[in-house]
Structure formats: structure tokens, C-alpha cells
Short mmCIF file of C-alpha atoms in Angstrom, two decimals:
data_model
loop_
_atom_site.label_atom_id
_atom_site.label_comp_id
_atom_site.label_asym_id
_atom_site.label_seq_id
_atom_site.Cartn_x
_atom_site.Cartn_y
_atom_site.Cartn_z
CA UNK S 1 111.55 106.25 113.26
CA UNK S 2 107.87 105.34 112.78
CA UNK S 3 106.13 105.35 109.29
CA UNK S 4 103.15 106.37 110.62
CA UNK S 5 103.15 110.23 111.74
CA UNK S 6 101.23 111.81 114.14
CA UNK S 7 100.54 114.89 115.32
CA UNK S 8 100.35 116.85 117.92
CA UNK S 9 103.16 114.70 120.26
CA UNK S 10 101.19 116.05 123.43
CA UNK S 11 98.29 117.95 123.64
CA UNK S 12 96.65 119.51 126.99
CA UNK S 13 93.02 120.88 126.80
CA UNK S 14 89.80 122.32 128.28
CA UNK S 15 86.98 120.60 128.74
CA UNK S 16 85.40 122.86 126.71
CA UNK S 17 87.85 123.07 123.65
CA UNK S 18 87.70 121.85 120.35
CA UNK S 19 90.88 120.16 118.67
CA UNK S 20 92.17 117.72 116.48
CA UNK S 21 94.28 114.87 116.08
CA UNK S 22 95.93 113.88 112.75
CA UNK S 23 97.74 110.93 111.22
CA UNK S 24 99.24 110.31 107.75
CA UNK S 25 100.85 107.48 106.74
CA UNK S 26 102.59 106.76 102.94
CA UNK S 27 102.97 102.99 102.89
CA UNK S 28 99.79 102.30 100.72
CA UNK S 29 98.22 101.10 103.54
CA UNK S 30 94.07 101.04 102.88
CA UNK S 31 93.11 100.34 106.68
CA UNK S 32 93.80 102.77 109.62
CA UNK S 33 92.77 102.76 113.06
CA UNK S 34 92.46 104.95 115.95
CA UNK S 35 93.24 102.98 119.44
CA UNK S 36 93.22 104.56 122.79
CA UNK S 37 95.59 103.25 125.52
CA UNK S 38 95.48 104.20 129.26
CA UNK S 39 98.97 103.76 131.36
CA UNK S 40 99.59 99.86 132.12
CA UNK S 41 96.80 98.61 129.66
CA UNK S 42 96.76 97.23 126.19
CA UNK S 43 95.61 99.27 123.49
CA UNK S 44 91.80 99.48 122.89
CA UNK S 45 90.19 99.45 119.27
CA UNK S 46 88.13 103.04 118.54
CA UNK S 47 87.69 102.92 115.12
CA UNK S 48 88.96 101.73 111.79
CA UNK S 49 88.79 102.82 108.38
CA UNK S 50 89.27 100.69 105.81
CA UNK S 51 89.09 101.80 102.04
CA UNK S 52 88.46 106.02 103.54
CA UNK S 53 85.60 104.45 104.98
CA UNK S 54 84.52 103.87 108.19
CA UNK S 55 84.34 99.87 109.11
CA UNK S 56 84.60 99.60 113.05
CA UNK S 57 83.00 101.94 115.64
CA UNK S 58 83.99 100.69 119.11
CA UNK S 59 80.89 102.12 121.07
CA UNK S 60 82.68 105.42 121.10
CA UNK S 61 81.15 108.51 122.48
CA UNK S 62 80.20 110.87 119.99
CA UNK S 63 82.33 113.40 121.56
CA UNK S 64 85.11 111.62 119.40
CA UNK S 65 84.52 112.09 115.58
CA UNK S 66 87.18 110.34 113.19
CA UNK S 67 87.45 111.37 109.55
CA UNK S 68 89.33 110.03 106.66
CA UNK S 69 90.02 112.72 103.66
CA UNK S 70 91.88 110.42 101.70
CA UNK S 71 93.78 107.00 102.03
CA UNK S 72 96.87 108.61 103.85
CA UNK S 73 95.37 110.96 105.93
CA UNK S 74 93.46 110.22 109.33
CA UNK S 75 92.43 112.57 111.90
CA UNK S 76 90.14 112.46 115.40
CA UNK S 77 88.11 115.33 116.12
CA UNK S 78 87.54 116.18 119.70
CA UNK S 79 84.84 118.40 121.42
CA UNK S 80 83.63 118.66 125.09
CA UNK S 81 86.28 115.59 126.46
CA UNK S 82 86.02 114.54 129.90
CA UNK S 83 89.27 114.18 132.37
CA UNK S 84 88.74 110.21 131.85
CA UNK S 85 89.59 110.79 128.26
CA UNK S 86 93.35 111.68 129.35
CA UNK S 87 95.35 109.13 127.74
CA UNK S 88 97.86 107.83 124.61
CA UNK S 89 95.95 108.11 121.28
CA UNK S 90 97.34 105.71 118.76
CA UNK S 91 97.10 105.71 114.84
CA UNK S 92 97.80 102.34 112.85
CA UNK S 93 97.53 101.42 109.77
CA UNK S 94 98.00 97.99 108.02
CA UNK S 95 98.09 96.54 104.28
CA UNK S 96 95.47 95.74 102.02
CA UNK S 97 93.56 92.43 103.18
CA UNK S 98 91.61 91.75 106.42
CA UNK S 99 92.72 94.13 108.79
CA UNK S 100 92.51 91.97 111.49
CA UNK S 101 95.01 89.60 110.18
CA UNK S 102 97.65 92.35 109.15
CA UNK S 103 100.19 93.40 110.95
CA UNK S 104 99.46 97.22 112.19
CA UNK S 105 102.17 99.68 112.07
CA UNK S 106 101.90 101.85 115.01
CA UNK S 107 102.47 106.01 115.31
CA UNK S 108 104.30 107.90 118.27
CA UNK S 109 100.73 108.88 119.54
CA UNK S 110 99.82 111.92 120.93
CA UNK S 111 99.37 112.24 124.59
CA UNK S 112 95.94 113.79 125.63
CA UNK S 113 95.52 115.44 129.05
CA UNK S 114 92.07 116.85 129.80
CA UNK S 115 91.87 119.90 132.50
CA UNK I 1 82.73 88.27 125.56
CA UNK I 2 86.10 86.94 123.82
CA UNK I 3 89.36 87.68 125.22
CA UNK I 4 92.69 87.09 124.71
CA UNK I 5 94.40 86.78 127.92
CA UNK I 6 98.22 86.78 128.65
CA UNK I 7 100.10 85.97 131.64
CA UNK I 8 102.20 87.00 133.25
CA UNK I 9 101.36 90.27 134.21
CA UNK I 10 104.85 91.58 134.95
CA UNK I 11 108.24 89.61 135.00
CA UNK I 12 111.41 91.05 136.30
CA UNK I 13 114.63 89.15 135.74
CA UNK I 14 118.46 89.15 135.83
CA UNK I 15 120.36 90.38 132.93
CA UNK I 16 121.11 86.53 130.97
CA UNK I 17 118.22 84.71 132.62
CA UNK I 18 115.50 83.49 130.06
CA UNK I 19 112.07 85.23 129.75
CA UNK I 20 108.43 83.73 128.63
CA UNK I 21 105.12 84.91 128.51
CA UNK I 22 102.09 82.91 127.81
CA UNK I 23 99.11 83.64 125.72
CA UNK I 24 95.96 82.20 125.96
CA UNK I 25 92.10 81.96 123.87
CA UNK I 26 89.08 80.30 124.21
CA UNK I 27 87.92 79.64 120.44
CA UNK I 28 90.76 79.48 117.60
CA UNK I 29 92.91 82.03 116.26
CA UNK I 30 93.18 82.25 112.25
CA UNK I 31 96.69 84.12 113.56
CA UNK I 32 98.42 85.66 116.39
CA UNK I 33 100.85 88.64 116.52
CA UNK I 34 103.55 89.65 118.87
CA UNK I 35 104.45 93.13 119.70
CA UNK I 36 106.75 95.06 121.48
CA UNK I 37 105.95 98.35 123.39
CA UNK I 38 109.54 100.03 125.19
CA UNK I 39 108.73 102.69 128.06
CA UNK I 40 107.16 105.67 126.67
CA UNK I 41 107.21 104.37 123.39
CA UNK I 42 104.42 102.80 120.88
CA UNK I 43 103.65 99.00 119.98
CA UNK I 44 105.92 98.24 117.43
CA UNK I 45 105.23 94.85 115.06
CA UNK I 46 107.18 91.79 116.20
CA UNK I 47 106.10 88.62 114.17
CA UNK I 48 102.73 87.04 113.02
CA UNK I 49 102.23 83.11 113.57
CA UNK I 50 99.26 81.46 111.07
CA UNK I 51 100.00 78.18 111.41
CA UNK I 52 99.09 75.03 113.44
CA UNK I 53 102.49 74.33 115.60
CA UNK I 54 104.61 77.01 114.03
CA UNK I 55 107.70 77.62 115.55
CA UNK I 56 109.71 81.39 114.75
CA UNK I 57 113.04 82.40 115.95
CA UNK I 58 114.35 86.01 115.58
CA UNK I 59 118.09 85.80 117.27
CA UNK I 60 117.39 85.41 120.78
CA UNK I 61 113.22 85.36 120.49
CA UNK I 62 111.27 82.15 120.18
CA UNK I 63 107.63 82.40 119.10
CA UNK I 64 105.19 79.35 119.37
CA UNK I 65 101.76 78.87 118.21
CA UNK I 66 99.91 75.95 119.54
CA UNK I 67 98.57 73.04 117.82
CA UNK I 68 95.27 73.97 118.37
CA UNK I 69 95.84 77.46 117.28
CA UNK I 70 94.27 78.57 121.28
CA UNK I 71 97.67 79.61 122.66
CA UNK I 72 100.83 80.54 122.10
CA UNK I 73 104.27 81.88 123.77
CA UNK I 74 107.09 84.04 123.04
CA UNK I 75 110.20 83.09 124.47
CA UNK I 76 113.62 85.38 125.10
CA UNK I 77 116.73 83.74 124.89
CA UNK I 78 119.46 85.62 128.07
CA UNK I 79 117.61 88.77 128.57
CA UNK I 80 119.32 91.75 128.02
CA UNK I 81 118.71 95.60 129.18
CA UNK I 82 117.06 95.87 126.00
CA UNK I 83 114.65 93.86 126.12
CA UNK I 84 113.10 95.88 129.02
CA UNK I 85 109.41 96.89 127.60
CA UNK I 86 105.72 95.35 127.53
CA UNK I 87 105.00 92.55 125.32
CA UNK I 88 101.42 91.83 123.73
CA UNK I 89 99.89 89.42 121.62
CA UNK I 90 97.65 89.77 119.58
CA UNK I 91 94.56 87.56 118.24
CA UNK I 92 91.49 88.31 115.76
CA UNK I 93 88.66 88.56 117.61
CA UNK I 94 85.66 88.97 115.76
CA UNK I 95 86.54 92.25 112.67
CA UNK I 96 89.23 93.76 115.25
CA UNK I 97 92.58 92.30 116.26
CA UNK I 98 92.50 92.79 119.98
CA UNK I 99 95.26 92.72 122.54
CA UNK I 100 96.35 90.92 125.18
CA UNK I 101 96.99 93.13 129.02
CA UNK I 102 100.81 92.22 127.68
CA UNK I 103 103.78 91.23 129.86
CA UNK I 104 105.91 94.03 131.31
CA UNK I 105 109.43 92.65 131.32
CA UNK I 106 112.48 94.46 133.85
CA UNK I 107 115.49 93.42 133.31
CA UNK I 108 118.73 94.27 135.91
CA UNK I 109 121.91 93.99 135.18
#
């Protein structure tokens, strides 16, 4: 079992819809991170929060909005996706320090498919 | 602009045969980290090397980092069915800890 929780497991939407992805973690972790990861590849860095604020923005398309309430919560808003977006969203989160150099503890993911 | 880069790309082996895969970067690493990703499942922490010519063993896994702190290899010990997954490194590249393409490992009995 992962530490890091994330929901929904799978998720299939419209183009045109509107929904959210959360992640919560309870380790006392103070840096979390959005990746994306297409089949066969390595995950790639969206965004990271470190201290509920936002650090690291990958050159992400707007239609991709991250938020951080508080230091255990995490979620990715999505509006108006495009069918290249399909793929394995990933929440991490690592200790206090330089995130770089800390070892990320990984979600499930949820598993986006775009109609 | 700065990679990582592993190799190989996919290794498929003999259940008890020995397994490495190679990573590789142009400038200096202040640390590298290993993971582990099964089929269908999420990267899952392995190990993090920091120093110059460190040398970690977990049972049947061998993890270098090089001198130089530029490369470094993870090495399995007589494969077994488990050990059937895609492995990445891991290097700090800039404020981001980026990936390797990993090294999807089969394993048949």
C-alpha cells in the first residue's frame, strides 16, 4: 500500500468537461509534485509545490491548474483536455529539504482517458 | 538540454541469470536514485547514492555510483519472476529530479 493517496483510480472524460484530480498524503512531507507519464516513458515533472506553494511549472498548458489547500492536500484541475492528454497522472511527495535530492514517494495515479 | 540517459532500453533474461542497467550524465550528479516501477503499477523508491564510488547492496541488488559522480549502475543478483518491472534512475537536474527512459526487465522462468 502507497502512502500517498490518490483519487479518482481512472477517470474517462469529454473534451469539454471539467474535473479534478486529488492527492493527500500524511507523512509531513512539505514538497509534492504532479508528474505525467505516457505508456513506455519515464515520468515527466508538471509541477511542484513546496511549502503549499507553487515552486516548479514545467511549461504546462494552462488547461492544467494545480492547487495546494494545505500541506497534505494536492489536487489538478482540468478543463477543455485534449486526447494527447490521455495518460497516468502521478502525485509525489518528498521530505523537507531540496526536493530534488529527496527521495519521492509515489501514489497509485489516476489514469486519464480523454474522448 | 541535460539528460539523464539509461541503457538498456529493455532486457529480457532467464529466471537466475544476472541483470544490469547503466546510467549515464553529462555534468555531475550531487545524487542519484533508483526506482522500481512493476506492470501497471507506480515508481516506487529503491535507494539514493550521494557519494563518490559508493557501493549499496540490498539482498540480491547492487547499486554503484561512479567516481566521478556522471554514472552509475544497478546490478541484480539471479533474476527472479519478481523482478519483472521498469527500472529508472534518477539524477537532479537543475530544481527537478528527472528520470531516466528506465530499463524494462522480463524475466522467464
Amino acid at each position: 500500500d502507497t502512502e500517498v493517496t490518490q483519487t479518482p483510480k481512472h477517470l474517462v472524460m469529454g473534451m469539454t468537461n471539467k474535473k479534478s484530480l486529488k492527492c493527500e498524503q500524511h507523512m509531513g512531507h512539505r514538497a509534492m509534485y504532479w508528474y505525467k507519464q505516457k505508456a513506455k516513458k519515464p515520468p515527466e515533472l508538471m509541477f511542484v509545490y513546496s511549502y503549499e506553494k507553487l515552486s516548479i511549472n514545467e511549461s504546462v498548458p494552462s488547461r492544467f491548474s494545480p492547487e495546494c489547500p494545505n500541506s497534505s492536500l494536492l489536487n489538478l484541475h482540468l478543463h477543455a483536455l485534449q486526447p494527447e492528454d490521455s495518460a497516468l497522472y502521478l502525485c509525489a511527495s518528498s521530505p523537507p529539504g531540496t526536493g530534488r535530492n529527496q527521495p519521492q514517494h509515489f501514489g497509485d495515479g489516476t489514469r486519464l482517458s480523454i474522448l | 538540454g541535460q539528460q539523464v540517459m539509461q541503457i538498456p532500453q529493455y532486457q529480457h533474461v532467464q529466471e537466475g541469470e544476472d541483470f544490469t542497467t547503466y546510467c549515464n550524465s553529462s555534468t555531475t550528479l550531487s545524487n542519484i536514485q533508483w526506482y522500481k516501477q512493476r506492470p501497471g503499477g507506480h515508481p516506487v523508491f529503491l535507494i539514493q547514492l550521494v557519494k563518490s564510488g559508493e557501493v549499496k547492496k540490498q539482498k540480491r541488488l547492487t547499486f554503484q555510483f561512479g567516481e566521478a559522480k556522471k554514472n552509475s549502475s544497478l546490478h541484480i543478483t539471479a533474476t527472479q519472476t519478481t523482478d519483472v518491472g521498469t527500472y529508472f534512475c534518477a539524477g537532479p537536474v537543475g530544481t527537478a529530479l528527472i528520470f531516466g527512459k528506465g530499463t524494462t526487465l522480463s524475466v522467464s522462468s
